Short mmCIF file of C-alpha atoms in Angstrom, two decimals:
data_model
loop_
_atom_site.label_atom_id
_atom_site.label_comp_id
_atom_site.label_asym_id
_atom_site.label_seq_id
_atom_site.Cartn_x
_atom_site.Cartn_y
_atom_site.Cartn_z
CA MET A 1432 -112.18 28.11 -11.92
CA LEU A 1433 -112.23 26.91 -8.02
CA MET A 1434 -109.15 25.23 -8.56
CA ARG A 1435 -107.66 28.54 -9.90
CA VAL A 1436 -108.94 30.46 -6.95
CA ILE A 1437 -107.30 27.95 -4.47
CA LEU A 1438 -104.17 28.39 -6.29
CA ALA A 1439 -104.23 32.01 -5.93
CA GLY A 1440 -104.90 31.61 -2.40
CA ALA A 1441 -101.99 29.39 -1.80
CA LEU A 1442 -99.83 31.80 -3.74
CA LEU A 1443 -101.32 34.94 -1.61
CA THR A 1444 -100.23 33.23 1.70
CA LEU A 1445 -96.75 32.84 0.40
CA PRO A 1446 -95.72 36.69 -0.32
CA VAL A 1447 -92.12 35.42 -1.68
CA ALA A 1448 -93.54 32.58 -3.63
CA ALA A 1449 -93.17 33.90 -6.76
CA ALA A 1450 -89.29 34.17 -5.83
CA ALA A 1451 -87.33 31.96 -8.35
CA ALA A 1452 -89.83 32.13 -10.79
CA PRO A 1453 -90.92 34.94 -13.00
CA LYS A 1454 -94.22 36.53 -11.64
CA LYS A 1455 -97.47 35.57 -12.77
CA LEU A 1456 -96.68 31.90 -13.71
CA THR A 1457 -99.16 29.35 -12.79
CA LEU A 1458 -97.69 26.13 -10.99
CA GLU A 1459 -98.21 24.38 -14.32
CA GLN A 1460 -96.03 26.97 -16.10
CA ARG A 1461 -93.31 26.59 -13.47
CA VAL A 1462 -93.46 22.79 -13.32
CA GLN A 1463 -93.13 23.26 -17.33
CA ARG A 1464 -89.94 25.73 -17.06
CA MET A 1465 -88.42 23.09 -14.37
CA GLU A 1466 -88.77 20.21 -16.88
CA ASP A 1467 -87.85 22.39 -20.24
CA GLU A 1468 -84.43 23.14 -18.23
CA SER A 1469 -84.08 19.72 -17.42
CA GLU A 1470 -84.73 18.62 -20.90
CA ILE A 1471 -81.90 20.92 -22.31
CA ARG A 1472 -79.52 19.80 -19.83
CA GLN A 1473 -80.03 16.25 -21.11
CA ILE A 1474 -79.32 17.65 -24.84
CA LEU A 1475 -76.17 19.18 -23.63
CA VAL A 1476 -75.00 15.93 -22.35
CA LYS A 1477 -76.36 13.77 -24.88
CA TYR A 1478 -73.94 15.92 -27.15
CA GLY A 1479 -71.13 14.89 -25.56
CA THR A 1480 -71.89 11.28 -25.50
CA TYR A 1481 -72.65 11.17 -29.18
CA LEU A 1482 -69.76 13.23 -30.23
CA ASP A 1483 -67.12 10.84 -27.82
CA ALA A 1484 -68.63 7.83 -29.36
CA ARG A 1485 -68.59 9.27 -32.68
CA ASP A 1486 -72.22 8.35 -33.26
CA PHE A 1487 -72.70 11.58 -35.68
CA ALA A 1488 -76.29 10.27 -36.97
CA SER A 1489 -77.65 10.68 -33.19
CA TYR A 1490 -75.42 13.80 -32.97
CA ALA A 1491 -77.12 15.60 -35.76
CA SER A 1492 -80.19 14.58 -34.68
CA LEU A 1493 -80.41 17.03 -31.81
CA PHE A 1494 -80.19 19.86 -34.15
CA ALA A 1495 -83.40 21.37 -35.74
CA ASP A 1496 -84.14 20.84 -39.71
CA ASP A 1497 -82.24 24.22 -40.24
CA GLY A 1498 -80.03 23.80 -37.17
CA GLU A 1499 -76.76 25.62 -37.87
CA TRP A 1500 -73.33 24.24 -36.59
CA VAL A 1501 -70.55 26.87 -36.25
CA GLY A 1502 -67.15 25.70 -35.20
CA GLY A 1503 -63.56 24.82 -35.95
CA PHE A 1504 -64.31 23.34 -39.45
CA GLY A 1505 -66.65 26.13 -40.55
CA ARG A 1506 -70.51 26.55 -40.54
CA PHE A 1507 -72.70 23.93 -41.70
CA LYS A 1508 -76.63 23.93 -41.80
CA GLY A 1509 -78.97 21.00 -41.30
CA PRO A 1510 -78.57 17.41 -39.57
CA ASN A 1511 -77.98 15.56 -42.76
CA VAL A 1512 -75.16 18.18 -43.81
CA ILE A 1513 -73.55 18.34 -40.11
CA GLN A 1514 -73.67 14.42 -39.79
CA ALA A 1515 -71.60 14.06 -43.40
CA MET A 1516 -69.58 16.72 -42.37
CA LEU A 1517 -68.06 15.09 -39.01
CA GLU A 1518 -68.14 11.44 -40.70
CA GLU A 1519 -66.04 12.93 -43.08
CA ARG A 1520 -63.47 15.00 -41.01
CA LEU A 1521 -63.45 12.88 -37.92
CA GLY A 1522 -64.24 9.52 -39.17
CA LYS A 1523 -67.30 7.21 -38.92
CA ALA A 1524 -66.87 4.84 -35.93
CA GLU A 1525 -66.66 1.04 -36.88
CA PRO A 1526 -69.21 -1.17 -35.43
CA GLY A 1527 -68.34 -2.02 -31.95
CA TRP A 1528 -65.58 0.84 -31.83
CA ILE A 1529 -65.03 2.05 -28.11
CA ASN A 1530 -63.39 5.41 -27.30
CA LYS A 1531 -60.40 4.94 -25.31
CA GLN A 1532 -58.58 8.19 -25.93
CA SER A 1533 -60.80 11.37 -25.51
CA TYR A 1534 -63.59 12.45 -24.01
CA HIS A 1535 -65.70 15.86 -23.21
CA LEU A 1536 -66.30 17.00 -20.04
CA LEU A 1537 -69.28 19.68 -19.76
CA SER A 1538 -70.34 21.98 -17.34
CA ASN A 1539 -71.25 25.45 -16.44
CA ALA A 1540 -74.42 25.36 -18.31
CA LEU A 1541 -76.76 28.50 -17.80
CA ILE A 1542 -80.24 28.28 -19.48
CA GLN A 1543 -82.31 31.10 -20.04
CA LEU A 1544 -85.67 30.15 -21.13
CA ASP A 1545 -87.78 32.38 -23.55
CA GLY A 1546 -91.32 30.27 -24.10
CA ASP A 1547 -90.50 28.02 -26.83
CA LYS A 1548 -86.93 29.51 -27.15
CA ALA A 1549 -83.75 29.14 -25.13
CA HIS A 1550 -80.22 30.67 -24.90
CA VAL A 1551 -77.90 28.58 -23.56
CA THR A 1552 -73.89 29.13 -22.73
CA SER A 1553 -71.71 26.16 -21.03
CA LYS A 1554 -68.11 25.16 -21.11
CA TYR A 1555 -66.07 22.08 -22.29
CA LEU A 1556 -62.87 20.52 -21.58
CA PHE A 1557 -61.65 18.22 -24.01
CA LEU A 1558 -59.45 15.75 -22.97
CA THR A 1559 -57.34 13.14 -24.61
CA LYS A 1560 -54.57 10.25 -23.83
CA PRO A 1561 -51.74 11.44 -25.94
CA GLU A 1562 -49.44 8.43 -27.07
CA ASP A 1563 -46.44 8.71 -24.81
CA GLN A 1564 -48.51 9.24 -21.52
CA ASN A 1565 -51.13 7.04 -19.83
CA ARG A 1566 -53.18 10.03 -18.50
CA PRO A 1567 -55.96 12.35 -19.61
CA VAL A 1568 -54.41 15.60 -20.78
CA PRO A 1569 -56.52 18.73 -21.84
CA LEU A 1570 -56.38 19.64 -25.21
CA LEU A 1571 -59.07 22.08 -25.78
CA ALA A 1572 -60.84 24.49 -23.41
CA GLY A 1573 -63.88 26.40 -24.79
CA ARG A 1574 -67.47 27.79 -24.48
CA TYR A 1575 -70.53 26.43 -26.27
CA GLU A 1576 -73.23 29.33 -27.45
CA ASP A 1577 -76.63 27.61 -28.29
CA ASP A 1578 -79.99 28.72 -29.38
CA LEU A 1579 -82.65 26.10 -29.00
CA VAL A 1580 -86.17 26.05 -29.94
CA ARG A 1581 -89.17 23.64 -29.09
CA VAL A 1582 -90.13 21.57 -32.29
CA ASN A 1583 -93.38 19.44 -31.96
CA GLY A 1584 -92.82 19.38 -28.09
CA ALA A 1585 -88.88 18.75 -28.41
CA TRP A 1586 -85.85 20.91 -27.92
CA LYS A 1587 -83.65 21.07 -30.73
CA ILE A 1588 -80.63 22.96 -31.15
CA VAL A 1589 -81.10 25.87 -33.88
CA LYS A 1590 -77.46 27.07 -33.64
CA ARG A 1591 -74.39 26.02 -31.43
CA VAL A 1592 -71.38 28.31 -31.74
CA THR A 1593 -68.33 26.68 -30.58
CA ASN A 1594 -65.86 29.29 -29.19
CA GLY A 1595 -62.05 28.08 -28.12
CA ILE A 1596 -60.84 29.78 -25.34
CA ILE A 1597 -57.52 27.56 -25.18
CA PRO A 1598 -56.42 27.71 -27.89
CA TYR A 1599 -58.98 30.92 -28.55
CA ARG A 1600 -60.84 30.97 -31.43
CA ASP A 1601 -63.73 33.28 -32.14
CA GLY A 1602 -66.81 31.28 -33.00
CA ASN A 1603 -68.13 33.74 -35.32
CA GLY A 1604 -64.73 35.02 -36.42
CA PRO A 1605 -62.75 33.50 -39.56
CA THR A 1606 -62.32 29.74 -39.44
CA PRO A 1607 -58.58 28.95 -38.82
CA PRO A 1608 -57.34 25.41 -39.61
CA PRO A 1609 -57.95 23.10 -37.11
CA PRO A 1610 -55.31 22.14 -34.50
CA PRO A 1611 -53.21 19.37 -35.56
CA GLY A 1612 -53.69 16.19 -34.38
CA LEU A 1613 -57.47 16.95 -33.77
CA ARG A 1614 -58.96 13.96 -35.78
CA GLU A 1615 -55.97 11.41 -34.46
CA ALA A 1616 -57.27 12.78 -30.73
CA PHE A 1617 -60.91 11.87 -31.48
CA THR A 1618 -60.71 8.62 -33.63
CA GLY A 1619 -57.22 7.16 -31.81
CA GLU A 1620 -55.65 6.45 -35.66
CA GLY A 1621 -52.05 5.78 -36.19
CA ARG A 1622 -51.70 4.95 -32.64
CA GLN A 1623 -51.82 1.21 -30.89
CA GLN A 1624 -55.24 0.75 -28.90
CA MET B 1420 -134.49 15.65 5.09
CA SER B 1421 -135.51 19.38 5.28
CA LEU B 1422 -134.00 21.70 2.78
CA VAL B 1423 -131.79 23.39 5.39
CA LEU B 1424 -130.11 20.10 6.28
CA ARG B 1425 -129.62 19.37 2.69
CA ALA B 1426 -127.88 22.68 2.07
CA ALA B 1427 -125.89 22.22 5.16
CA ALA B 1428 -124.74 18.59 4.14
CA LEU B 1429 -123.80 19.75 0.71
CA ALA B 1430 -121.72 22.71 2.20
CA LEU B 1431 -119.77 20.34 4.66
CA LEU B 1432 -119.10 17.79 1.71
CA ALA B 1433 -118.09 20.71 -0.50
CA ALA B 1434 -115.74 22.20 2.24
CA ILE B 1435 -113.81 19.32 2.95
CA PRO B 1436 -112.25 18.25 -0.15
CA ALA B 1437 -111.98 22.39 -1.06
CA THR B 1438 -109.72 22.53 2.17
CA ALA B 1439 -107.84 19.41 1.51
CA VAL B 1440 -107.17 20.61 -2.17
CA ALA B 1441 -105.97 23.90 -0.87
CA GLN B 1442 -103.66 22.39 1.52
CA SER B 1443 -102.33 20.13 -1.21
CA ALA B 1444 -101.98 23.15 -3.39
CA ALA B 1445 -99.78 24.86 -0.96
CA SER B 1446 -97.97 22.19 -0.08
CA ILE B 1447 -97.02 21.44 -3.96
CA GLU B 1448 -96.35 25.21 -4.25
CA ALA B 1449 -93.99 24.95 -1.24
CA ARG B 1450 -92.04 21.87 -3.03
CA LEU B 1451 -91.95 23.63 -6.42
CA ARG B 1452 -90.58 26.62 -4.72
CA ARG B 1453 -87.95 24.92 -3.29
CA ALA B 1454 -86.74 22.97 -6.34
CA GLU B 1455 -86.86 26.39 -8.16
CA ASP B 1456 -84.82 27.86 -5.38
CA GLU B 1457 -82.23 25.16 -5.68
CA LEU B 1458 -81.89 25.80 -9.15
CA ALA B 1459 -81.55 29.71 -8.86
CA ILE B 1460 -78.55 29.26 -6.54
CA GLN B 1461 -76.97 26.71 -8.91
CA ARG B 1462 -77.49 29.20 -11.71
CA ILE B 1463 -75.79 32.02 -9.41
CA ILE B 1464 -72.85 29.66 -8.84
CA VAL B 1465 -72.31 29.11 -12.57
CA ASP B 1466 -73.36 32.63 -13.36
CA TYR B 1467 -70.43 33.92 -11.09
CA ALA B 1468 -67.94 32.25 -12.92
CA ALA B 1469 -69.23 33.26 -16.38
CA ARG B 1470 -69.22 37.02 -15.42
CA LEU B 1471 -65.57 36.50 -14.09
CA ASP B 1472 -64.50 34.50 -17.10
CA ALA B 1473 -65.91 37.25 -19.06
CA ARG B 1474 -64.64 40.32 -17.14
CA ASP B 1475 -68.06 41.51 -16.67
CA TYR B 1476 -67.35 43.42 -13.40
CA LYS B 1477 -70.87 45.17 -13.19
CA GLY B 1478 -72.56 41.72 -13.64
CA TYR B 1479 -70.25 39.90 -11.03
CA VAL B 1480 -70.71 42.76 -8.31
CA ALA B 1481 -74.69 42.53 -8.81
CA LEU B 1482 -74.40 38.90 -7.87
CA PHE B 1483 -73.83 40.11 -4.02
CA THR B 1484 -75.95 41.88 -1.63
CA PRO B 1485 -74.86 45.42 -1.00
CA ASP B 1486 -73.40 44.19 2.12
CA GLY B 1487 -72.06 41.37 0.29
CA GLU B 1488 -68.50 39.90 1.20
CA TRP B 1489 -65.81 37.90 -1.05
CA SER B 1490 -62.89 36.56 1.23
CA ASN B 1491 -60.18 33.93 0.84
CA ARG B 1492 -57.29 32.89 3.66
CA ILE B 1493 -55.16 35.89 2.86
CA GLY B 1494 -58.08 38.89 2.39
CA SER B 1495 -61.74 40.18 2.65
CA HIS B 1496 -63.49 42.60 0.24
CA LYS B 1497 -66.93 43.58 1.36
CA GLY B 1498 -69.16 46.07 -0.38
CA PRO B 1499 -69.79 46.44 -4.04
CA GLU B 1500 -67.10 49.23 -4.67
CA ALA B 1501 -64.32 46.85 -2.72
CA ILE B 1502 -65.25 43.87 -4.71
CA ARG B 1503 -65.06 45.93 -7.94
CA LYS B 1504 -61.63 47.11 -7.06
CA MET B 1505 -60.35 43.45 -6.37
CA LEU B 1506 -61.38 42.45 -9.99
CA THR B 1507 -59.73 45.34 -11.70
CA THR B 1508 -56.61 43.23 -10.91
CA LEU B 1509 -57.39 41.03 -13.74
CA GLY B 1510 -57.44 43.89 -16.33
CA PRO B 1511 -59.86 46.28 -17.62
CA GLU B 1512 -63.59 45.53 -17.49
CA GLY B 1513 -65.25 43.83 -20.41
CA ALA B 1514 -61.72 42.78 -22.15
CA THR B 1515 -61.95 39.35 -24.33
CA ASN B 1516 -60.62 36.59 -22.22
CA THR B 1517 -58.17 34.52 -24.20
CA SER B 1518 -56.48 32.91 -21.68
CA ASN B 1519 -58.43 30.97 -19.01
CA TYR B 1520 -61.56 30.13 -17.52
CA HIS B 1521 -63.26 28.58 -14.34
CA LEU B 1522 -65.12 25.24 -14.51
CA VAL B 1523 -67.42 24.87 -11.23
CA SER B 1524 -69.29 21.73 -10.27
CA ASN B 1525 -70.35 19.59 -7.65
CA PRO B 1526 -72.70 22.23 -6.18
CA ARG B 1527 -74.48 21.23 -2.58
CA VAL B 1528 -77.24 24.01 -1.71
CA GLU B 1529 -79.31 24.18 1.14
CA VAL B 1530 -82.18 26.48 1.64
CA ASN B 1531 -83.60 27.58 4.83
CA GLY B 1532 -86.41 29.78 4.12
CA ASP B 1533 -85.07 33.04 2.91
CA ARG B 1534 -81.57 32.16 3.58
CA ALA B 1535 -79.46 29.59 2.01
CA THR B 1536 -75.82 27.84 2.36
CA ALA B 1537 -74.23 26.43 -0.65
CA THR B 1538 -70.82 24.73 -1.57
CA SER B 1539 -69.29 24.11 -4.68
CA ARG B 1540 -66.06 23.37 -6.41
CA TYR B 1541 -63.88 25.24 -9.34
CA LEU B 1542 -61.13 24.36 -11.55
CA PHE B 1543 -59.38 27.40 -12.89
CA VAL B 1544 -57.87 26.05 -16.26
CA MET B 1545 -55.17 28.70 -17.89
CA ARG B 1546 -52.96 28.35 -20.90
CA GLY B 1547 -49.62 26.48 -20.48
CA LYS B 1548 -46.37 26.95 -21.60
CA ASP B 1549 -46.98 24.66 -24.70
CA GLY B 1550 -50.51 26.64 -25.32
CA SER B 1551 -52.67 24.08 -24.22
CA PRO B 1552 -54.96 24.15 -21.37
CA ARG B 1553 -53.70 23.49 -17.80
CA PRO B 1554 -55.27 23.02 -14.66
CA ALA B 1555 -53.74 25.67 -12.69
CA LEU B 1556 -55.81 25.99 -9.20
CA ALA B 1557 -58.49 23.82 -7.52
CA GLY B 1558 -60.59 24.85 -4.56
CA LEU B 1559 -63.76 24.97 -2.80
CA TYR B 1560 -66.49 27.98 -2.59
CA ALA B 1561 -68.50 28.40 0.63
CA ASP B 1562 -71.61 30.84 0.16
CA GLU B 1563 -74.14 32.32 2.38
CA LEU B 1564 -77.15 33.51 0.25
CA VAL B 1565 -80.26 35.75 1.07
CA ARG B 1566 -83.60 35.74 -0.94
CA GLN B 1567 -83.89 39.57 -2.13
CA SER B 1568 -87.49 41.54 -1.98
CA ASP B 1569 -88.07 40.61 -5.89
CA GLY B 1570 -87.82 36.95 -5.31
CA GLY B 1571 -84.18 36.49 -6.42
CA TRP B 1572 -81.11 35.33 -4.52
CA LYS B 1573 -77.84 37.17 -3.89
CA ILE B 1574 -74.70 36.33 -2.34
CA GLN B 1575 -73.86 37.70 0.87
CA ARG B 1576 -70.73 36.21 1.62
CA ARG B 1577 -68.67 33.88 -0.42
CA VAL B 1578 -65.03 32.19 0.76
CA ALA B 1579 -62.75 30.87 -1.76
CA ASN B 1580 -60.81 27.99 -0.22
CA ASP B 1581 -57.99 27.27 -2.32
CA VAL B 1582 -56.66 23.42 -2.07
CA MET B 1583 -54.18 22.88 -5.12
CA PRO B 1584 -52.11 24.89 -4.69
CA THR B 1585 -52.38 26.78 -1.64
CA ARG B 1586 -53.29 30.63 -1.59
CA GLU B 1587 -49.63 31.24 -0.63
CA GLU B 1588 -48.22 29.18 -3.09
CA TRP B 1589 -50.39 30.69 -5.45
CA ALA B 1590 -49.48 34.26 -4.76
CA LYS B 1591 -45.88 33.25 -5.17
CA ILE B 1592 -46.73 31.66 -8.39
CA ILE B 1593 -48.41 34.52 -9.95
CA ALA B 1594 -45.97 37.21 -8.48
CA ALA B 1595 -43.28 35.14 -10.28
CA GLU B 1596 -45.11 34.93 -13.80
CA ARG B 1597 -45.70 38.47 -13.62
CA ALA B 1598 -42.16 39.01 -12.65
CA GLY B 1599 -41.18 36.90 -15.78
CA GLN B 1600 -43.50 38.82 -18.39
#
């Protein structure tokens, strides 16, 4: 109680203290918010790392048990289903496989926390090395829209919708066929490594 | 020891740690607030791109103070109405944007009490002639921000400095594209 009075006193001496944080949060709650935001940023980055490594088991583990994947291949629910779908569509990486022809540049994360839930938007630029050029060339530009939830103390993706901007594809709209050469761009199949 | 002395000694012992705790709590609060301020300003830098790309002009204008100014080498737009008018050259408010976006990165934030300066970079990506994304414009933002009475931050001044191509070259490119449409 004494601690609480002292903390309240400290807050009073800094009238604009509540500033960046919503009002009436304790110091600990404010630290928790910083930690939550930091953990969610890590998830966004891990997603790109696992995807580029075609490590779809680790990738799928970022989703909650009822987590939903909505993107260019359709709608899929649950880590096992998501993992199987991506291994089928993009191929399982051989042991020791190193990606030398594509990567996801992730940026513009905006994280809105609401207790044990969070809504997050971010952007991606998917770059590949075309067979006839020795340089990164942007292939897809888009926007992720995510809902996350805290499960047993860890943040998990409940829903990720991938929206194409260039080429344009409404993530919640009907699923058009994926752009030609997408699998090859990921896997490097059919080209000399 | 008399009762009075003992009580005085106890009071003294109690007073020292309490003061130390209070000072430490105040300093922790200040450090936390600094980290929160930095994060809040980084969020504004990203939110700016989100509102712009979504053609959310109302939300974009609300990121600026009432005397807020947006400028680049060839012009300045000051106040909500002028900034909003500048945006309408991008098309109608709320229109679905299917052709370009801004990636923002490299934020540097310096907070000084209730004022802050920030720099960041943008890469504006457009749909190329072959339908794939093409980096079209790369540049730097330099911002001055002010803490508001509700605790949030707003942009008082944003200067956009195009690097590649230059603003003059970019103006010619846009004019040529519009003429060709």
